[in-house]
Amino acid sequence: DADVTQTPRNRITKTGKRIMLECSQTKGHDRMYWYRQDPGLGLRLIYYSFDVKDINKGEISDGYSVSRQAQAKFSLSLESAIPNQTALYFCATSDARQGTRQPQHFGDGTRLSIL
Amino acid sequence: GQQVMQIPQYQHVQEGEDFTTYCNSSTTLSNIQWYKQRPGGHPVFLIQLVKSGEVKKQKRLTFQFGEAKKNSSLHITATQTTDVGTYFCAGMKEGGYQKVTFGIGTKLQVIP
């Protein structure tokens, strides 16, 4: 979805480095999510935010932190990267103003490799 | 916590054959969504089912929601090479905090 932009698209880094993945959206949605995708494990929720100042842990938040700088921006940080955080990361948004059962709109993903 | 099981994990079919993927939840769902991810792409929303026993169709795709709202299926009739990709179900727990749990996905390969 071109309205949900993730940067960078690809990143290779070393163990122990601090990494930030950025997500911005022009859809005006209030809810934003970070997922990681691993083969055979599907999409797992890391953190989600229902509004600015609202941050919630997902099922696999250990080793990650997030910041919702504005309604349109939601960044994911790996404070000290480790190899098992190598994965494809997706940001997604949804619009609760239309009701609580709304589809999610995904960015193109960030492929992160940690050596 | 809530679990959404999806089977099979992989499926290879000849072009023209039918395909079905199944989702089962450990808890009653408020609704279930289906997404498709093309190779190298991102998940794209296909459809949402809300009512018990609901059936919806999109051309060759048929989506069902079980009577108990704990299971769902996606059936593709006469597959085409354009159907290749991974299909995910995502369930929202009844009375939950309005976030979905994704199944692991079914990767469909269509052999021409």
PDB file of C-alpha atoms in Angstrom:
ATOM      1  CA  ASP A   1       0.000   0.000   0.000  1.00  0.00           C
ATOM      2  CA  ALA A   2       1.733   3.190  -1.199  1.00  0.00           C
ATOM      3  CA  ASP A   3       0.054   5.159   1.592  1.00  0.00           C
ATOM      4  CA  VAL A   4       2.037   3.218   4.203  1.00  0.00           C
ATOM      5  CA  THR A   5       5.755   3.795   3.740  1.00  0.00           C
ATOM      6  CA  GLN A   6       8.503   1.872   5.471  1.00  0.00           C
ATOM      7  CA  THR A   7      12.155   2.850   5.543  1.00  0.00           C
ATOM      8  CA  PRO A   8      14.607   1.393   4.958  1.00  0.00           C
ATOM      9  CA  ARG A   9      13.420  -1.381   2.627  1.00  0.00           C
ATOM     10  CA  ASN A  10      16.507  -3.457   3.320  1.00  0.00           C
ATOM     11  CA  ARG A  11      19.096  -3.308   6.054  1.00  0.00           C
ATOM     12  CA  ILE A  12      22.111  -5.434   6.895  1.00  0.00           C
ATOM     13  CA  THR A  13      23.785  -4.751  10.201  1.00  0.00           C
ATOM     14  CA  LYS A  14      25.905  -6.349  12.889  1.00  0.00           C
ATOM     15  CA  THR A  15      25.068  -7.860  16.226  1.00  0.00           C
ATOM     16  CA  GLY A  16      24.857  -5.280  19.006  1.00  0.00           C
ATOM     17  CA  LYS A  17      23.988  -2.338  16.791  1.00  0.00           C
ATOM     18  CA  ARG A  18      21.007  -0.105  17.457  1.00  0.00           C
ATOM     19  CA  ILE A  19      18.533  -0.044  14.590  1.00  0.00           C
ATOM     20  CA  MET A  20      15.443   2.008  13.898  1.00  0.00           C
ATOM     21  CA  LEU A  21      12.787   1.123  11.372  1.00  0.00           C
ATOM     22  CA  GLU A  22      10.459   3.902  10.355  1.00  0.00           C
ATOM     23  CA  CYS A  23       6.837   3.821   9.266  1.00  0.00           C
ATOM     24  CA  SER A  24       4.774   6.726   8.039  1.00  0.00           C
ATOM     25  CA  GLN A  25       1.250   6.817   6.665  1.00  0.00           C
ATOM     26  CA  THR A  26      -0.855   9.273   4.735  1.00  0.00           C
ATOM     27  CA  LYS A  27      -4.126   7.398   5.255  1.00  0.00           C
ATOM     28  CA  GLY A  28      -5.112   9.359   8.357  1.00  0.00           C
ATOM     29  CA  HIS A  29      -5.579   6.109  10.298  1.00  0.00           C
ATOM     30  CA  ASP A  30      -5.394   6.180  14.057  1.00  0.00           C
ATOM     31  CA  ARG A  31      -4.099   2.662  14.639  1.00  0.00           C
ATOM     32  CA  MET A  32      -0.633   1.416  13.760  1.00  0.00           C
ATOM     33  CA  TYR A  33       1.065  -1.949  14.188  1.00  0.00           C
ATOM     34  CA  TRP A  34       4.455  -3.582  13.854  1.00  0.00           C
ATOM     35  CA  TYR A  35       4.734  -7.241  12.840  1.00  0.00           C
ATOM     36  CA  ARG A  36       7.574  -9.554  12.028  1.00  0.00           C
ATOM     37  CA  GLN A  37       7.281 -12.360   9.511  1.00  0.00           C
ATOM     38  CA  ASP A  38       9.363 -15.507   9.683  1.00  0.00           C
ATOM     39  CA  PRO A  39       9.005 -18.592   7.481  1.00  0.00           C
ATOM     40  CA  GLY A  40       6.633 -21.063   9.086  1.00  0.00           C
ATOM     41  CA  LEU A  41       5.604 -18.637  11.817  1.00  0.00           C
ATOM     42  CA  GLY A  42       3.349 -16.253   9.943  1.00  0.00           C
ATOM     43  CA  LEU A  43       2.880 -12.676  11.119  1.00  0.00           C
ATOM     44  CA  ARG A  44       3.535 -12.003  14.773  1.00  0.00           C
ATOM     45  CA  LEU A  45       2.572  -8.767  16.479  1.00  0.00           C
ATOM     46  CA  ILE A  46       5.400  -6.869  18.152  1.00  0.00           C
ATOM     47  CA  TYR A  47       3.736  -3.629  19.276  1.00  0.00           C
ATOM     48  CA  TYR A  48       0.613  -1.701  18.445  1.00  0.00           C
ATOM     49  CA  SER A  49      -0.692   1.795  19.055  1.00  0.00           C
ATOM     50  CA  PHE A  50      -4.308   2.874  18.947  1.00  0.00           C
ATOM     51  CA  ASP A  51      -3.473   6.568  19.120  1.00  0.00           C
ATOM     52  CA  VAL A  52      -0.626   8.915  19.919  1.00  0.00           C
ATOM     53  CA  LYS A  53       0.414   8.275  23.556  1.00  0.00           C
ATOM     54  CA  ASP A  54      -1.083   4.778  23.424  1.00  0.00           C
ATOM     55  CA  ILE A  55       1.500   1.975  23.165  1.00  0.00           C
ATOM     56  CA  ASN A  56       0.761  -1.699  23.746  1.00  0.00           C
ATOM     57  CA  LYS A  57       2.946  -4.775  23.723  1.00  0.00           C
ATOM     58  CA  GLY A  58       2.159  -7.542  21.299  1.00  0.00           C
ATOM     59  CA  GLU A  59       3.042 -11.197  21.604  1.00  0.00           C
ATOM     60  CA  ILE A  60       6.796 -10.796  20.969  1.00  0.00           C
ATOM     61  CA  SER A  61       7.851  -7.378  22.284  1.00  0.00           C
ATOM     62  CA  ASP A  62      11.049  -8.439  24.097  1.00  0.00           C
ATOM     63  CA  GLY A  63      14.120  -6.816  22.547  1.00  0.00           C
ATOM     64  CA  TYR A  64      12.056  -4.157  20.778  1.00  0.00           C
ATOM     65  CA  SER A  65      10.739  -0.700  21.590  1.00  0.00           C
ATOM     66  CA  VAL A  66       8.500   1.705  19.706  1.00  0.00           C
ATOM     67  CA  SER A  67       7.694   5.372  19.507  1.00  0.00           C
ATOM     68  CA  ARG A  68       4.528   7.000  18.158  1.00  0.00           C
ATOM     69  CA  GLN A  69       5.883  10.425  17.342  1.00  0.00           C
ATOM     70  CA  ALA A  70       2.712  11.596  15.635  1.00  0.00           C
ATOM     71  CA  GLN A  71      -0.479  10.042  14.381  1.00  0.00           C
ATOM     72  CA  ALA A  72       1.220   9.391  11.057  1.00  0.00           C
ATOM     73  CA  LYS A  73       4.522   7.996  12.348  1.00  0.00           C
ATOM     74  CA  PHE A  74       5.362   4.837  14.246  1.00  0.00           C
ATOM     75  CA  SER A  75       8.962   3.694  14.594  1.00  0.00           C
ATOM     76  CA  LEU A  76      10.375   0.395  15.795  1.00  0.00           C
ATOM     77  CA  SER A  77      13.759   0.170  17.508  1.00  0.00           C
ATOM     78  CA  LEU A  78      16.074  -2.714  18.196  1.00  0.00           C
ATOM     79  CA  GLU A  79      18.295  -1.430  20.982  1.00  0.00           C
ATOM     80  CA  SER A  80      20.952  -4.102  20.585  1.00  0.00           C
ATOM     81  CA  ALA A  81      20.298  -6.274  17.567  1.00  0.00           C
ATOM     82  CA  ILE A  82      20.817 -10.029  17.699  1.00  0.00           C
ATOM     83  CA  PRO A  83      20.835 -12.541  14.816  1.00  0.00           C
ATOM     84  CA  ASN A  84      17.469 -14.103  15.691  1.00  0.00           C
ATOM     85  CA  GLN A  85      15.864 -10.741  14.994  1.00  0.00           C
ATOM     86  CA  THR A  86      16.646 -11.301  11.327  1.00  0.00           C
ATOM     87  CA  ALA A  87      13.227 -11.203   9.679  1.00  0.00           C
ATOM     88  CA  LEU A  88      10.859  -9.319   7.405  1.00  0.00           C
ATOM     89  CA  TYR A  89       9.175  -6.496   9.327  1.00  0.00           C
ATOM     90  CA  PHE A  90       5.835  -5.010   8.388  1.00  0.00           C
ATOM     91  CA  CYS A  91       4.092  -1.894   9.541  1.00  0.00           C
ATOM     92  CA  ALA A  92       0.304  -1.772   9.234  1.00  0.00           C
ATOM     93  CA  THR A  93      -2.486   0.696   9.880  1.00  0.00           C
ATOM     94  CA  SER A  94      -6.229   0.550  10.459  1.00  0.00           C
ATOM     95  CA  ASP A  95      -8.977   3.084  10.895  1.00  0.00           C
ATOM     96  CA  ALA A  96     -11.073   2.612  14.049  1.00  0.00           C
ATOM     97  CA  ARG A  97     -13.177   5.652  13.204  1.00  0.00           C
ATOM     98  CA  GLN A  98     -14.995   3.362  10.766  1.00  0.00           C
ATOM     99  CA  GLY A  99     -15.666   0.815  13.514  1.00  0.00           C
ATOM    100  CA  THR A 100     -13.577  -1.646  15.461  1.00  0.00           C
ATOM    101  CA  ARG A 101     -13.548  -4.411  12.831  1.00  0.00           C
ATOM    102  CA  GLN A 102     -11.430  -2.787  10.202  1.00  0.00           C
ATOM    103  CA  PRO A 103      -8.901  -4.299   7.789  1.00  0.00           C
ATOM    104  CA  GLN A 104      -5.234  -3.621   8.138  1.00  0.00           C
ATOM    105  CA  HIS A 105      -3.207  -1.904   5.431  1.00  0.00           C
ATOM    106  CA  PHE A 106       0.398  -2.997   5.201  1.00  0.00           C
ATOM    107  CA  GLY A 107       3.560  -1.284   4.069  1.00  0.00           C
ATOM    108  CA  ASP A 108       5.982  -2.982   1.686  1.00  0.00           C
ATOM    109  CA  GLY A 109       8.122  -4.317   4.518  1.00  0.00           C
ATOM    110  CA  THR A 110      11.696  -3.970   5.722  1.00  0.00           C
ATOM    111  CA  ARG A 111      14.001  -6.929   5.249  1.00  0.00           C
ATOM    112  CA  LEU A 112      16.442  -6.887   8.155  1.00  0.00           C
ATOM    113  CA  SER A 113      19.517  -9.090   8.372  1.00  0.00           C
ATOM    114  CA  ILE A 114      21.677  -9.153  11.478  1.00  0.00           C
ATOM    115  CA  LEU A 115      25.082 -10.745  11.141  1.00  0.00           C
TER     116      LEU A 115
ATOM    117  CA  GLY B   1      -3.510 -16.339  24.698  1.00  0.00           C
ATOM    118  CA  GLN B   2      -5.599 -16.603  21.592  1.00  0.00           C
ATOM    119  CA  GLN B   3      -4.359 -19.003  18.951  1.00  0.00           C
ATOM    120  CA  VAL B   4      -5.388 -19.258  15.338  1.00  0.00           C
ATOM    121  CA  MET B   5      -4.347 -22.488  13.650  1.00  0.00           C
ATOM    122  CA  GLN B   6      -4.166 -22.637   9.868  1.00  0.00           C
ATOM    123  CA  ILE B   7      -3.697 -25.683   7.651  1.00  0.00           C
ATOM    124  CA  PRO B   8      -2.160 -26.771   5.423  1.00  0.00           C
ATOM    125  CA  GLN B   9       1.071 -24.806   5.599  1.00  0.00           C
ATOM    126  CA  TYR B  10       1.895 -25.564   1.958  1.00  0.00           C
ATOM    127  CA  GLN B  11      -0.174 -26.722  -0.996  1.00  0.00           C
ATOM    128  CA  HIS B  12       0.854 -27.501  -4.548  1.00  0.00           C
ATOM    129  CA  VAL B  13      -1.922 -27.876  -7.100  1.00  0.00           C
ATOM    130  CA  GLN B  14      -2.172 -28.285 -10.852  1.00  0.00           C
ATOM    131  CA  GLU B  15      -3.686 -25.312 -12.590  1.00  0.00           C
ATOM    132  CA  GLY B  16      -7.432 -25.887 -12.756  1.00  0.00           C
ATOM    133  CA  GLU B  17      -7.636 -27.872  -9.533  1.00  0.00           C
ATOM    134  CA  ASP B  18      -9.421 -26.581  -6.462  1.00  0.00           C
ATOM    135  CA  PHE B  19      -7.732 -25.402  -3.258  1.00  0.00           C
ATOM    136  CA  THR B  20      -8.904 -24.968   0.312  1.00  0.00           C
ATOM    137  CA  THR B  21      -7.242 -23.556   3.419  1.00  0.00           C
ATOM    138  CA  TYR B  22      -8.705 -23.854   6.906  1.00  0.00           C
ATOM    139  CA  CYS B  23      -8.479 -21.788  10.062  1.00  0.00           C
ATOM    140  CA  ASN B  24      -9.411 -22.829  13.564  1.00  0.00           C
ATOM    141  CA  SER B  25      -9.433 -20.687  16.676  1.00  0.00           C
ATOM    142  CA  SER B  26      -9.129 -21.785  20.278  1.00  0.00           C
ATOM    143  CA  THR B  27     -11.662 -19.103  21.242  1.00  0.00           C
ATOM    144  CA  THR B  28     -14.851 -17.665  19.777  1.00  0.00           C
ATOM    145  CA  LEU B  29     -14.117 -14.958  17.269  1.00  0.00           C
ATOM    146  CA  SER B  30     -15.810 -11.643  16.761  1.00  0.00           C
ATOM    147  CA  ASN B  31     -14.844 -11.692  13.102  1.00  0.00           C
ATOM    148  CA  ILE B  32     -12.273 -13.169  10.778  1.00  0.00           C
ATOM    149  CA  GLN B  33     -10.320 -11.501   8.010  1.00  0.00           C
ATOM    150  CA  TRP B  34      -8.503 -13.047   5.070  1.00  0.00           C
ATOM    151  CA  TYR B  35      -5.377 -11.641   3.431  1.00  0.00           C
ATOM    152  CA  LYS B  36      -3.284 -12.610   0.428  1.00  0.00           C
ATOM    153  CA  GLN B  37       0.451 -12.036   0.140  1.00  0.00           C
ATOM    154  CA  ARG B  38       1.972 -12.410  -3.300  1.00  0.00           C
ATOM    155  CA  PRO B  39       5.608 -13.582  -3.481  1.00  0.00           C
ATOM    156  CA  GLY B  40       7.840 -10.649  -2.518  1.00  0.00           C
ATOM    157  CA  GLY B  41       4.840  -8.555  -1.559  1.00  0.00           C
ATOM    158  CA  HIS B  42       2.908  -7.524   1.495  1.00  0.00           C
ATOM    159  CA  PRO B  43      -0.385  -8.881   2.869  1.00  0.00           C
ATOM    160  CA  VAL B  44      -3.434  -7.411   1.171  1.00  0.00           C
ATOM    161  CA  PHE B  45      -6.895  -7.560   2.695  1.00  0.00           C
ATOM    162  CA  LEU B  46      -9.372  -9.759   0.816  1.00  0.00           C
ATOM    163  CA  ILE B  47     -12.516  -9.974   2.907  1.00  0.00           C
ATOM    164  CA  GLN B  48     -14.032  -9.980   6.394  1.00  0.00           C
ATOM    165  CA  LEU B  49     -16.654 -12.338   7.822  1.00  0.00           C
ATOM    166  CA  VAL B  50     -18.665 -11.312  10.862  1.00  0.00           C
ATOM    167  CA  LYS B  51     -21.836 -13.397  11.155  1.00  0.00           C
ATOM    168  CA  SER B  52     -22.163 -16.988  12.278  1.00  0.00           C
ATOM    169  CA  GLY B  53     -22.423 -19.277   9.233  1.00  0.00           C
ATOM    170  CA  GLU B  54     -21.641 -16.458   6.832  1.00  0.00           C
ATOM    171  CA  VAL B  55     -20.590 -17.291   3.270  1.00  0.00           C
ATOM    172  CA  LYS B  56     -19.129 -14.727   0.888  1.00  0.00           C
ATOM    173  CA  LYS B  57     -17.893 -15.083  -2.662  1.00  0.00           C
ATOM    174  CA  GLN B  58     -15.404 -13.160  -4.732  1.00  0.00           C
ATOM    175  CA  LYS B  59     -15.359 -14.630  -8.235  1.00  0.00           C
ATOM    176  CA  ARG B  60     -13.661 -18.029  -7.809  1.00  0.00           C
ATOM    177  CA  LEU B  61     -13.012 -17.518  -4.072  1.00  0.00           C
ATOM    178  CA  THR B  62     -15.530 -18.672  -1.455  1.00  0.00           C
ATOM    179  CA  PHE B  63     -15.114 -17.728   2.204  1.00  0.00           C
ATOM    180  CA  GLN B  64     -17.010 -19.381   5.055  1.00  0.00           C
ATOM    181  CA  PHE B  65     -17.339 -18.612   8.757  1.00  0.00           C
ATOM    182  CA  GLY B  66     -18.384 -21.501  10.993  1.00  0.00           C
ATOM    183  CA  GLU B  67     -21.605 -21.613  12.965  1.00  0.00           C
ATOM    184  CA  ALA B  68     -19.689 -21.478  16.251  1.00  0.00           C
ATOM    185  CA  LYS B  69     -17.505 -18.632  14.957  1.00  0.00           C
ATOM    186  CA  LYS B  70     -14.387 -20.644  15.728  1.00  0.00           C
ATOM    187  CA  ASN B  71     -13.407 -21.753  12.241  1.00  0.00           C
ATOM    188  CA  SER B  72     -13.250 -20.448   8.728  1.00  0.00           C
ATOM    189  CA  SER B  73     -12.221 -21.594   5.272  1.00  0.00           C
ATOM    190  CA  LEU B  74     -11.175 -20.163   1.944  1.00  0.00           C
ATOM    191  CA  HIS B  75     -11.895 -22.222  -1.148  1.00  0.00           C
ATOM    192  CA  ILE B  76     -10.571 -21.394  -4.616  1.00  0.00           C
ATOM    193  CA  THR B  77     -12.272 -23.066  -7.569  1.00  0.00           C
ATOM    194  CA  ALA B  78     -10.220 -23.879 -10.657  1.00  0.00           C
ATOM    195  CA  THR B  79      -6.964 -22.305  -9.564  1.00  0.00           C
ATOM    196  CA  GLN B  80      -4.976 -20.087 -11.894  1.00  0.00           C
ATOM    197  CA  THR B  81      -1.326 -19.088 -11.785  1.00  0.00           C
ATOM    198  CA  THR B  82      -2.413 -15.663 -10.555  1.00  0.00           C
ATOM    199  CA  ASP B  83      -3.644 -17.319  -7.351  1.00  0.00           C
ATOM    200  CA  VAL B  84      -0.063 -18.062  -6.277  1.00  0.00           C
ATOM    201  CA  GLY B  85       0.802 -16.610  -2.898  1.00  0.00           C
ATOM    202  CA  THR B  86       0.319 -17.057   0.813  1.00  0.00           C
ATOM    203  CA  TYR B  87      -3.179 -16.812   2.272  1.00  0.00           C
ATOM    204  CA  PHE B  88      -3.564 -15.705   5.873  1.00  0.00           C
ATOM    205  CA  CYS B  89      -6.558 -15.728   8.120  1.00  0.00           C
ATOM    206  CA  ALA B  90      -6.673 -13.250  11.007  1.00  0.00           C
ATOM    207  CA  GLY B  91      -9.139 -13.576  13.845  1.00  0.00           C
ATOM    208  CA  MET B  92     -10.360 -10.988  16.315  1.00  0.00           C
ATOM    209  CA  LYS B  93     -11.262 -12.442  19.693  1.00  0.00           C
ATOM    210  CA  GLU B  94     -14.828 -11.980  20.912  1.00  0.00           C
ATOM    211  CA  GLY B  95     -14.640  -9.352  23.620  1.00  0.00           C
ATOM    212  CA  GLY B  96     -10.964  -8.884  22.909  1.00  0.00           C
ATOM    213  CA  TYR B  97      -8.996  -5.697  22.603  1.00  0.00           C
ATOM    214  CA  GLN B  98      -9.753  -5.165  18.934  1.00  0.00           C
ATOM    215  CA  LYS B  99      -6.531  -6.597  17.564  1.00  0.00           C
ATOM    216  CA  VAL B 100      -6.254  -9.598  15.322  1.00  0.00           C
ATOM    217  CA  THR B 101      -4.183 -12.743  15.588  1.00  0.00           C
ATOM    218  CA  PHE B 102      -2.838 -14.097  12.308  1.00  0.00           C
ATOM    219  CA  GLY B 103      -2.626 -17.731  11.334  1.00  0.00           C
ATOM    220  CA  ILE B 104       0.721 -18.945   9.979  1.00  0.00           C
ATOM    221  CA  GLY B 105      -0.584 -18.833   6.431  1.00  0.00           C
ATOM    222  CA  THR B 106      -0.982 -21.336   3.611  1.00  0.00           C
ATOM    223  CA  LYS B 107       1.491 -21.013   0.768  1.00  0.00           C
ATOM    224  CA  LEU B 108      -0.147 -21.947  -2.519  1.00  0.00           C
ATOM    225  CA  GLN B 109       1.868 -22.998  -5.544  1.00  0.00           C
ATOM    226  CA  VAL B 110       0.032 -23.504  -8.834  1.00  0.00           C
ATOM    227  CA  ILE B 111       1.718 -25.684 -11.420  1.00  0.00           C
ATOM    228  CA  PRO B 112       0.881 -24.627 -14.996  1.00  0.00           C
TER     229      PRO B 112
END
